[in-house]
């Protein structure tokens, strides 16, 4: 069974803290994605990676950075957390065998910044 | 640029009634279209996808969607709603060469007993 796992389901941090969200996939997928999900806004792409050490900005990269040192792992970093980064964060991965490859999602991390 | 519009952020149906969730897209090239479902406190799960060929696509849990190019629509339907269908549904579009998806804002489906 294919799987995308995220390091935490719930996380509470304080303003100004550095926050790491980890995502691991076991499908040998080339592409990995980080989204944030907010009510009424759907999913918005923060960053994605198409290979180890390669990354591209999504629609809302400000305040975030990412790291992909190994193919199976993609990390989202909040350098200095702010209250407006309180959200649900979803990681996804997909292969490259065709243009209709769907994305597989992790369970999400609900981050609260106080 | 491509975008996805889901009409109706909340839809309520009675158990056993028809489910219709609307999705319209804008794209300068033929798109690849997806419907995902998100149950409470879970990630997204693929319901179905349109690639090329048959315009009526069947998915899991009795859902299907019809691609209508002339209307730039990809509406999701299910003939008879079940209580377990209560969830949030997202339409997404991918331009052929792109890796990323663009998601609609979601429709929360409530099924009334």
JSON list of C-alpha atoms in Angstrom, two decimals, chain A residues 55 87 99 114:
[
{"chain": "A", "resi": 55, "resn": "UNK", "atom": "CA", "xyz": [12.93, 22.88, -5.83]},
{"chain": "A", "resi": 87, "resn": "UNK", "atom": "CA", "xyz": [-2.89, 26.27, 9.05]},
{"chain": "A", "resi": 99, "resn": "UNK", "atom": "CA", "xyz": [0.95, 13.54, -17.39]},
{"chain": "A", "resi": 114, "resn": "UNK", "atom": "CA", "xyz": [0.69, 31.18, 19.25]}
]
